[in-house]
JSON list of C-alpha atoms in Angstrom, two decimals:
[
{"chain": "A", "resi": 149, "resn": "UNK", "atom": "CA", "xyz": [0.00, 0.00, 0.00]},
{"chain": "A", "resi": 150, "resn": "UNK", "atom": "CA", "xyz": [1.00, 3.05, -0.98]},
{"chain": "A", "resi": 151, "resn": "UNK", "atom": "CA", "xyz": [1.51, 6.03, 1.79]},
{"chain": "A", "resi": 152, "resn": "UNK", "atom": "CA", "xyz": [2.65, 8.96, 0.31]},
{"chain": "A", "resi": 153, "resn": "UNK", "atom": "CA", "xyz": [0.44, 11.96, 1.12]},
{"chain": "A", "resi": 154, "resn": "UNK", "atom": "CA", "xyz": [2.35, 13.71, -2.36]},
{"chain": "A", "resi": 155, "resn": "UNK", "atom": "CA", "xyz": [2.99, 12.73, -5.41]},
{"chain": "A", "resi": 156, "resn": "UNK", "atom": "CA", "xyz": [6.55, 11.75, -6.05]},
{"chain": "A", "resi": 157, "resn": "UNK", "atom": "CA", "xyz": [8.83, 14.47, -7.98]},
{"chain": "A", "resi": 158, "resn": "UNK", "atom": "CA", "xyz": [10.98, 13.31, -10.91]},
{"chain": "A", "resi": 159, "resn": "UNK", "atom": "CA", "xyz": [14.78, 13.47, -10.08]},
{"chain": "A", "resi": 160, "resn": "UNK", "atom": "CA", "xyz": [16.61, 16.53, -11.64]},
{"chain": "A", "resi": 161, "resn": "UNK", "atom": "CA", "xyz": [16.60, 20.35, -10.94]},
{"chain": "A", "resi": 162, "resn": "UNK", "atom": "CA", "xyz": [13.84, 22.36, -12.14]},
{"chain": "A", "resi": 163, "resn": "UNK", "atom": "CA", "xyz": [10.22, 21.57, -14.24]},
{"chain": "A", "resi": 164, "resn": "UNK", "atom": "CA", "xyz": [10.34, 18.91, -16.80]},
{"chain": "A", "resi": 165, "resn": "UNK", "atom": "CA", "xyz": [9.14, 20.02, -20.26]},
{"chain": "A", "resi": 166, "resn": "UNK", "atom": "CA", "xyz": [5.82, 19.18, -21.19]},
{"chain": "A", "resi": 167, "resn": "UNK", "atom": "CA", "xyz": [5.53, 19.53, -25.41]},
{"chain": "A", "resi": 168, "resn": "UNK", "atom": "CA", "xyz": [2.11, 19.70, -25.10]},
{"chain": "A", "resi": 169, "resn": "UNK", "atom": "CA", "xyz": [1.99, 22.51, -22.87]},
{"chain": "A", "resi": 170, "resn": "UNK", "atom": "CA", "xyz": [1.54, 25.70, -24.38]},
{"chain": "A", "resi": 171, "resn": "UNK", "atom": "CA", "xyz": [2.73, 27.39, -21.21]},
{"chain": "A", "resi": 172, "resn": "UNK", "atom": "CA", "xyz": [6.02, 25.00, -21.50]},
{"chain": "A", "resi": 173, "resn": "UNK", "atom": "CA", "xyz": [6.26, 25.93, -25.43]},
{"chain": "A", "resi": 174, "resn": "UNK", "atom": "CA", "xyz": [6.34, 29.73, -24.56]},
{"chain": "A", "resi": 175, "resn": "UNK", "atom": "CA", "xyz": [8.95, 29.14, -21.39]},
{"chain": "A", "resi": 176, "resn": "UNK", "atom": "CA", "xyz": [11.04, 27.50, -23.93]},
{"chain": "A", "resi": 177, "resn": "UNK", "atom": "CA", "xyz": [11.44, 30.29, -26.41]},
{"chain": "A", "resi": 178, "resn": "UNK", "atom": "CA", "xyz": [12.47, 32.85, -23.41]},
{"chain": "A", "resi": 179, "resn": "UNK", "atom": "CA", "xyz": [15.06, 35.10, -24.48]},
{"chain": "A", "resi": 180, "resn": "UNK", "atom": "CA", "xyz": [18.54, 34.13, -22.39]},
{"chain": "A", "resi": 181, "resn": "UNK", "atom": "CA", "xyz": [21.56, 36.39, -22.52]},
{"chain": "A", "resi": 182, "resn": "UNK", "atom": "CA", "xyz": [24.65, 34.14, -24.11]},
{"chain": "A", "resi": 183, "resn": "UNK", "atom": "CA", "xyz": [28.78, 34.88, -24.61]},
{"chain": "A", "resi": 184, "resn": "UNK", "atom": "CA", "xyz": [29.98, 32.76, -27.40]},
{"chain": "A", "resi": 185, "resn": "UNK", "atom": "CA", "xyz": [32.59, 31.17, -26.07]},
{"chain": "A", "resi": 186, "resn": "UNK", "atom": "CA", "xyz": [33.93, 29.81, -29.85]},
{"chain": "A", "resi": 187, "resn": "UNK", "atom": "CA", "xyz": [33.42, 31.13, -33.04]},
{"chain": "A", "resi": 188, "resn": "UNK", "atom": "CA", "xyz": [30.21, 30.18, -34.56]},
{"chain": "A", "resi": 189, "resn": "UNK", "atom": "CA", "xyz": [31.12, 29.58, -39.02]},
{"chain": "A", "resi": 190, "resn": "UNK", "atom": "CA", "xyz": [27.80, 30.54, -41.02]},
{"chain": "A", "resi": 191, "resn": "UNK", "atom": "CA", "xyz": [25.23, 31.33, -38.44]},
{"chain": "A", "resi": 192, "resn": "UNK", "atom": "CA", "xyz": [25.79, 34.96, -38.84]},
{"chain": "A", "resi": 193, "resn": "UNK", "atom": "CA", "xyz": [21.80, 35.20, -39.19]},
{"chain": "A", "resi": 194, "resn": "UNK", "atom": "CA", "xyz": [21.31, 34.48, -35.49]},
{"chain": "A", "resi": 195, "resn": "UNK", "atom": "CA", "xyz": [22.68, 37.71, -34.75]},
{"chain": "A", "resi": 196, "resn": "UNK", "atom": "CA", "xyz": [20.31, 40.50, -36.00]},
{"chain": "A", "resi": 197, "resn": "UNK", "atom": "CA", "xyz": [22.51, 43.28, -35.08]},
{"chain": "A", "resi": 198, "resn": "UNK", "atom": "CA", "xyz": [25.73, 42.37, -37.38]},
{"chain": "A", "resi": 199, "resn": "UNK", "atom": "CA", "xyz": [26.34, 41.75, -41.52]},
{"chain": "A", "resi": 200, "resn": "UNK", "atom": "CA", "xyz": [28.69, 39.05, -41.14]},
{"chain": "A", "resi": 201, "resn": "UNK", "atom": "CA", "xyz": [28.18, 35.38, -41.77]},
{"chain": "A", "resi": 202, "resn": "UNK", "atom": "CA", "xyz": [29.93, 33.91, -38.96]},
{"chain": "A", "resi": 203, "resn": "UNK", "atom": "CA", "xyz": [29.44, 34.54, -34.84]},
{"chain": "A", "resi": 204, "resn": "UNK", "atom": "CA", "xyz": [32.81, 36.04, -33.73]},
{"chain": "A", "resi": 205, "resn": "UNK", "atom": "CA", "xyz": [33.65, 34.18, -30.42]},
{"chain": "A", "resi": 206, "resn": "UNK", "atom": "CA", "xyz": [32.97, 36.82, -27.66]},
{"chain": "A", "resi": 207, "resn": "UNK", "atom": "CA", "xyz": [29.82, 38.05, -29.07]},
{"chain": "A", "resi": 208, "resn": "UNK", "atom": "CA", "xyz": [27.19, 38.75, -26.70]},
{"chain": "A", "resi": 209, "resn": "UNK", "atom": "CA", "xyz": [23.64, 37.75, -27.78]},
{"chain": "A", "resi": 210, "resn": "UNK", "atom": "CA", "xyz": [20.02, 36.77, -26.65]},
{"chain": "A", "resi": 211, "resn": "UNK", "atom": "CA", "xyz": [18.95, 32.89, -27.68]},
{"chain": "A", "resi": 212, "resn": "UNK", "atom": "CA", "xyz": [15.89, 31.39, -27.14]},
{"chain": "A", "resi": 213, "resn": "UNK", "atom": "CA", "xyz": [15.88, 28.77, -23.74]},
{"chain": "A", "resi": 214, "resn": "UNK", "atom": "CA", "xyz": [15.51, 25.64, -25.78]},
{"chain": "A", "resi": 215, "resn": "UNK", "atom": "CA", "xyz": [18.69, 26.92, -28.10]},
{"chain": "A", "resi": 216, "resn": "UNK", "atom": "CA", "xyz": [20.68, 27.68, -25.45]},
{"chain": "A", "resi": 217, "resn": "UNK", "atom": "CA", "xyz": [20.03, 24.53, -23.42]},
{"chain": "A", "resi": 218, "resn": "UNK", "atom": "CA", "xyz": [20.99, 22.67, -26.84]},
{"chain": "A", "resi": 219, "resn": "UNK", "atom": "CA", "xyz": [23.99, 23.95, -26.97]},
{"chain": "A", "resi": 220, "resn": "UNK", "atom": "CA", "xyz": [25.03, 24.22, -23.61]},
{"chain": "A", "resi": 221, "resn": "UNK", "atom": "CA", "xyz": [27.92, 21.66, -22.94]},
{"chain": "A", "resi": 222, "resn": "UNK", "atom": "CA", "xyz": [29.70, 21.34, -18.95]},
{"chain": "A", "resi": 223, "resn": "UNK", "atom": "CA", "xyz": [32.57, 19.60, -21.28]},
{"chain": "A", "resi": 224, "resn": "UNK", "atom": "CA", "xyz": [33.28, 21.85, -24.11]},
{"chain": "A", "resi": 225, "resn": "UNK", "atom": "CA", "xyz": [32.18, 25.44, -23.72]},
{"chain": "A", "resi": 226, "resn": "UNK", "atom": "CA", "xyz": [30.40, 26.55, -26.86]},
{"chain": "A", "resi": 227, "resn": "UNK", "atom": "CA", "xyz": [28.71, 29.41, -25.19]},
{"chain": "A", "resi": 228, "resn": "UNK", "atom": "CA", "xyz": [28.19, 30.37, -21.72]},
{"chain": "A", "resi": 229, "resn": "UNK", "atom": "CA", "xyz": [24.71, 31.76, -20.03]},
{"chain": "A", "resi": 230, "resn": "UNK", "atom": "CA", "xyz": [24.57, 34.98, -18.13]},
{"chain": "A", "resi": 231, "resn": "UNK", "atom": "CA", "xyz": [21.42, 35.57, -15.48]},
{"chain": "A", "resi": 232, "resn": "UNK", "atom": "CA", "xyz": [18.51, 36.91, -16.22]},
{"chain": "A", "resi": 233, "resn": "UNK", "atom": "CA", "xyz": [18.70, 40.73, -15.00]},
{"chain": "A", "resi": 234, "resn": "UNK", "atom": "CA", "xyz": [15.76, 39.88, -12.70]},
{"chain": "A", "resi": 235, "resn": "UNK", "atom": "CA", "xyz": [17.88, 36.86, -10.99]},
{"chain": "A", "resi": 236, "resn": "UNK", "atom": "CA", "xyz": [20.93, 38.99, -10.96]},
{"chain": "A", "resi": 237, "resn": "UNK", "atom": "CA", "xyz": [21.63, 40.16, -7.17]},
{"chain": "A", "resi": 238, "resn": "UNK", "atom": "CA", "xyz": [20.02, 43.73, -7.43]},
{"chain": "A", "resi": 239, "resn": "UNK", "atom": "CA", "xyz": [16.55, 41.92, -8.13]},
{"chain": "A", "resi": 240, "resn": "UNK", "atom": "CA", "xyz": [17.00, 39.19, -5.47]},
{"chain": "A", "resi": 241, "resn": "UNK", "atom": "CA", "xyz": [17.55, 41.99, -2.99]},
{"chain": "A", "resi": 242, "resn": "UNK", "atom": "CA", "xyz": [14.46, 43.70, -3.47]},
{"chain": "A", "resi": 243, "resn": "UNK", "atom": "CA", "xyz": [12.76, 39.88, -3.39]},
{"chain": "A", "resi": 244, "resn": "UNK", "atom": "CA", "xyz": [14.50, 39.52, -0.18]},
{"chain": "A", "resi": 245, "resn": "UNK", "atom": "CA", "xyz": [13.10, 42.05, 0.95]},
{"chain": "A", "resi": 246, "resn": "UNK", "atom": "CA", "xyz": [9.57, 41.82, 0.26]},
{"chain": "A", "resi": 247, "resn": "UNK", "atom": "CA", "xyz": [8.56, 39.39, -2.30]},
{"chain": "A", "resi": 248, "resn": "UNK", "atom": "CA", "xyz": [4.97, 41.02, -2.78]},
{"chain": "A", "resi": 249, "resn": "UNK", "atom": "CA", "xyz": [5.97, 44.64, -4.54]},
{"chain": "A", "resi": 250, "resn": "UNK", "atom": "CA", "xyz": [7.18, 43.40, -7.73]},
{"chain": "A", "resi": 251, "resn": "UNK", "atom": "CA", "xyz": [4.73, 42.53, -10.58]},
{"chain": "A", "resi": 252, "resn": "UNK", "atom": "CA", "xyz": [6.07, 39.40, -11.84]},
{"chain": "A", "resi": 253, "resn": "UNK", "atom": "CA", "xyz": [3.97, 39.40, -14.65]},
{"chain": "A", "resi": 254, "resn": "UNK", "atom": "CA", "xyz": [6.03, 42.40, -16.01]},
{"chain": "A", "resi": 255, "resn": "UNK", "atom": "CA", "xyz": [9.72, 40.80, -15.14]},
{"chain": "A", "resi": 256, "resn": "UNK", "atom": "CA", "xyz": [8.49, 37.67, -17.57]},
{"chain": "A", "resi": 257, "resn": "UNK", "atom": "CA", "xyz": [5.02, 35.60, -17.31]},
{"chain": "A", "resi": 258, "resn": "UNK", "atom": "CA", "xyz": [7.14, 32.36, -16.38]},
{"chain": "A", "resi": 259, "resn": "UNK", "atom": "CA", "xyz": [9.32, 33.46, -13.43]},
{"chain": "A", "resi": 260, "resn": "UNK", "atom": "CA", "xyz": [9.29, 30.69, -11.55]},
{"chain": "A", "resi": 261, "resn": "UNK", "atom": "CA", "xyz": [9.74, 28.27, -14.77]},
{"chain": "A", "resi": 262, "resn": "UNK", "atom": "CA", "xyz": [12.51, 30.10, -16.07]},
{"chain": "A", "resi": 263, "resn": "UNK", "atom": "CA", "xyz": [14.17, 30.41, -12.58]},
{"chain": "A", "resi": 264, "resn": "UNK", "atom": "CA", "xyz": [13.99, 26.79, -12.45]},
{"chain": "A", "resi": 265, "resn": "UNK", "atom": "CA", "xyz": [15.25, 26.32, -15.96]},
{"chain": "A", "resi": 266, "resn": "UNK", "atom": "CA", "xyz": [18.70, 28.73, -15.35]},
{"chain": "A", "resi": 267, "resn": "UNK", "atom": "CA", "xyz": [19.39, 25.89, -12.62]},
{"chain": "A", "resi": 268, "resn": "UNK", "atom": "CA", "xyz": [20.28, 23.92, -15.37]},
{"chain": "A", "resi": 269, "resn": "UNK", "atom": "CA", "xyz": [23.48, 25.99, -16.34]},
{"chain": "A", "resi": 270, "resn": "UNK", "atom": "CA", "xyz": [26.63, 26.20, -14.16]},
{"chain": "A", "resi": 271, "resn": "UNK", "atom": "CA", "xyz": [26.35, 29.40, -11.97]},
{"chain": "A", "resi": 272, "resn": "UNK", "atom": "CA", "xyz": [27.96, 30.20, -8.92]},
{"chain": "A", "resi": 273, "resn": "UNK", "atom": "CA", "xyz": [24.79, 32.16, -8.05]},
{"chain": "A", "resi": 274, "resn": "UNK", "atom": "CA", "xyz": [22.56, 29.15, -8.85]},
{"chain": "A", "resi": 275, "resn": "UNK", "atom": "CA", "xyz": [22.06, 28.37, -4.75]},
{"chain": "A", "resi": 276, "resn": "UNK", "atom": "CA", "xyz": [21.05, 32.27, -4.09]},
{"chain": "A", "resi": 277, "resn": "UNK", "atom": "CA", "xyz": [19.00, 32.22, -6.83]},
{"chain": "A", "resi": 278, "resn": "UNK", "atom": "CA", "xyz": [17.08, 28.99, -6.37]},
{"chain": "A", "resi": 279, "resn": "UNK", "atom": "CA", "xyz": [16.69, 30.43, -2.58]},
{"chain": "A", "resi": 280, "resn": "UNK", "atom": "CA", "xyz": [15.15, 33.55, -3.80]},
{"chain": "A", "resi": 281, "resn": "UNK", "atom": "CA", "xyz": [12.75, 32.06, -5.91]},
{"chain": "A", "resi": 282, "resn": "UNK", "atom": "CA", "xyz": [11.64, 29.69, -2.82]},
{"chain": "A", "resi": 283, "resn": "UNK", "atom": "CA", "xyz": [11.29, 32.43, -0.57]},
{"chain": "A", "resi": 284, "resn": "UNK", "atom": "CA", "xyz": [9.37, 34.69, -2.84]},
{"chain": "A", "resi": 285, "resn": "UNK", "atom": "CA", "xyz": [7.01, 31.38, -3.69]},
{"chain": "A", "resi": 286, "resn": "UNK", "atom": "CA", "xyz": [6.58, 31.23, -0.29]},
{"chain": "A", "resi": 287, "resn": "UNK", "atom": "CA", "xyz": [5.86, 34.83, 0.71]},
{"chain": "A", "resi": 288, "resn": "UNK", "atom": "CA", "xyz": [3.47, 35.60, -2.08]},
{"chain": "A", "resi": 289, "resn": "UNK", "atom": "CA", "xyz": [1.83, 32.14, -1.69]},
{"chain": "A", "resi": 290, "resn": "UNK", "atom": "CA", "xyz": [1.43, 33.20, 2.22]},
{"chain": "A", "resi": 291, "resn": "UNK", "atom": "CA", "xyz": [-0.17, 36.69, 1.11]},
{"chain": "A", "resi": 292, "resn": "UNK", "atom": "CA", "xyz": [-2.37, 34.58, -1.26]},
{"chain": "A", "resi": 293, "resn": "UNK", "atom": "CA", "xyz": [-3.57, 32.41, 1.31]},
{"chain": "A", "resi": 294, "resn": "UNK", "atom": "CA", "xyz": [-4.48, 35.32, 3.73]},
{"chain": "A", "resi": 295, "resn": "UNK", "atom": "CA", "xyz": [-6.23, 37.25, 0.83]},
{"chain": "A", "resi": 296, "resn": "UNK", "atom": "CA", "xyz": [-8.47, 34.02, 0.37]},
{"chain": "A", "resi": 297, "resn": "UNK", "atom": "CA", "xyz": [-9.04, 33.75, 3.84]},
{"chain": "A", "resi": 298, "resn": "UNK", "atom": "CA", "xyz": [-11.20, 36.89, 4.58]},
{"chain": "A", "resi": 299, "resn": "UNK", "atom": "CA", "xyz": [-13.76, 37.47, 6.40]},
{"chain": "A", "resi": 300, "resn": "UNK", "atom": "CA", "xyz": [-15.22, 40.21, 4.38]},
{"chain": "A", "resi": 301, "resn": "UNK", "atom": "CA", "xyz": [-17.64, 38.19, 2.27]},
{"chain": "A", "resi": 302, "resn": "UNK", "atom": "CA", "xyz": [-16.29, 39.89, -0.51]},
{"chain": "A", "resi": 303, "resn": "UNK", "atom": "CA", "xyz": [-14.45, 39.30, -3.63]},
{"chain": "A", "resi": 304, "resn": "UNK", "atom": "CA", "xyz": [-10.75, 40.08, -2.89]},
{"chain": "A", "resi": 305, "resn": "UNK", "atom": "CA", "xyz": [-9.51, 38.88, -5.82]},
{"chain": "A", "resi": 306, "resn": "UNK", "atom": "CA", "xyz": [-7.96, 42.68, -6.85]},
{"chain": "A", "resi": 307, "resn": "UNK", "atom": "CA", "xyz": [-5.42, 41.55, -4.46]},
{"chain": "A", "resi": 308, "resn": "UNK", "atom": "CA", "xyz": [-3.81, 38.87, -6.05]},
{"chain": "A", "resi": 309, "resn": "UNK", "atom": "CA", "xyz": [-2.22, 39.25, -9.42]},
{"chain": "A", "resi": 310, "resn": "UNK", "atom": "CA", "xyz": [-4.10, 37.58, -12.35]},
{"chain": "A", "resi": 311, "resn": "UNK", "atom": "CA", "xyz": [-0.92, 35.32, -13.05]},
{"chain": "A", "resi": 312, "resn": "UNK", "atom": "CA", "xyz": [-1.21, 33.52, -9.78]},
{"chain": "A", "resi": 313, "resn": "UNK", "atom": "CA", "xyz": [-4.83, 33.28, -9.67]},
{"chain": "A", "resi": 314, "resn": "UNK", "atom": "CA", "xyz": [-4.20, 31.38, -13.09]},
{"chain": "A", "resi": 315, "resn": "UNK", "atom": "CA", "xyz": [-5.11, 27.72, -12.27]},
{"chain": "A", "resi": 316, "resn": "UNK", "atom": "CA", "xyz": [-2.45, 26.18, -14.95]},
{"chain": "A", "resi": 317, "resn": "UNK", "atom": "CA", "xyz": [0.39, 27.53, -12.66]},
{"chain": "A", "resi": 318, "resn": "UNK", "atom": "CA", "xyz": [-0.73, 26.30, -8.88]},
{"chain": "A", "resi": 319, "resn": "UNK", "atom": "CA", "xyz": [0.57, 22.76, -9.87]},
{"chain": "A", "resi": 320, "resn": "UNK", "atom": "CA", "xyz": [4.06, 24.19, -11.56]},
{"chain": "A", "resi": 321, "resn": "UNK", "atom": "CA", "xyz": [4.73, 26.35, -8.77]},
{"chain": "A", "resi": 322, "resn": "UNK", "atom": "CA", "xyz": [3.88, 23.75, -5.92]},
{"chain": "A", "resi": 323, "resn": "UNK", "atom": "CA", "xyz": [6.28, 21.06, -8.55]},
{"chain": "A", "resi": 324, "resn": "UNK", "atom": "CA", "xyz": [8.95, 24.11, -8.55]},
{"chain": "A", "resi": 325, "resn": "UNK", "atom": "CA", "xyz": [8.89, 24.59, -4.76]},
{"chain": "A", "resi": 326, "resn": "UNK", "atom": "CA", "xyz": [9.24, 20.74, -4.03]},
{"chain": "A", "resi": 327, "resn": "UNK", "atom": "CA", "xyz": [11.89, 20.68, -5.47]},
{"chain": "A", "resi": 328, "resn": "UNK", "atom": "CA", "xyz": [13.98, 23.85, -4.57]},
{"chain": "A", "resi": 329, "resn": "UNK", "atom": "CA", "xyz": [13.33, 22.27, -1.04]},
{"chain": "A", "resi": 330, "resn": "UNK", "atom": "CA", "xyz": [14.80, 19.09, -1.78]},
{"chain": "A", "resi": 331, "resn": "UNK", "atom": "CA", "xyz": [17.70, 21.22, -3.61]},
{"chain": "A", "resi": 332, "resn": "UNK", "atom": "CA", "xyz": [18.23, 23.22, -0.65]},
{"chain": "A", "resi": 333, "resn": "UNK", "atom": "CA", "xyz": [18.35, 20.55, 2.01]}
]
């Protein structure tokens, strides 16, 4: 008999993609800021802002998540990934400090999903970051909770942002903040 009050989470960092998912189709073609780390022959096109056929090594561009992922080796550096500027140590700061004042819907729709997904590339930030994103799950989820719980008879629902009222992203998030726990511990 089975007597597990959860369901079991898949081993790996971060939300598995789900190709039939349009949520998981528009995660993957997040913009990610990339170095070239070697020179790139005849994919000059990738680059919008220069004439020349092939990527110089050293050129810093934007590549969609799946891309980047793709070519993202630990063995032989083709390119490196830089953070996000809202996971970058300015942003976690003001999370830090009180997860409820920023709109995520304006720093990117998927913040938690794409948090999750820059776990996948070597960082030295990686454990502050997947900390922030826990503790901001867990103070807006907390503010959530206390906005549902009124007394007021009323609909409070102006006090939650639309994106985590959204039903599609209560499982993801819960999913995300499994397992950051079992990351951090």
């Amino acid at each position: 008999m089975n007597t597990q009050s959860y369901m079991p989470v898949e081993p790996g960092v971060g939300m598995e993609e789900n190709f039939l998912s349009l949520d998981d189709i528009l995660l993957a073609h997040e913009r990610l800021p990339i170095r070239i780390e070697c020179a790139f022959p005849r994919l000059g096109f990738l680059d919008k802002s220069s004439d020349t056929q092939d990527i110089p090594e050293g050129t810093k561009m934007e590549l969609p998540l799946w891309l980047s992922k793709g070519l993202y080796e630990r063995k032989r550096r083709v390119l490196s990934v830089e953070l996000p500027k809202v996971y970058r140590e300015g942003w976690r700061t003001v999370f830090n400090a009180d997860p409820n004042v920023v709109d995520l819907h304006k720093m990117g729709p998927y913040y938690y999903g794409l948090g999750s997904q820059m776990l996948h590339f070597d960082s030295p930030e990686n454990p502050e970051v997947a900390q922030t994103l826990l503790q901001t799950f867990i103070g807006r989820f907390r503010r959530t909770m206390d906005s549902s719980q009124n007394a007021y008879n009323e609909d409070t629902s102006a006090l939650v942002e639309q994106s985590e009222i959204t039903t599609c992203q209560v499982p993801i998030t819960i999913k995300m903040f499994i397992t950051l726990t079992e990351l951090l511990s």
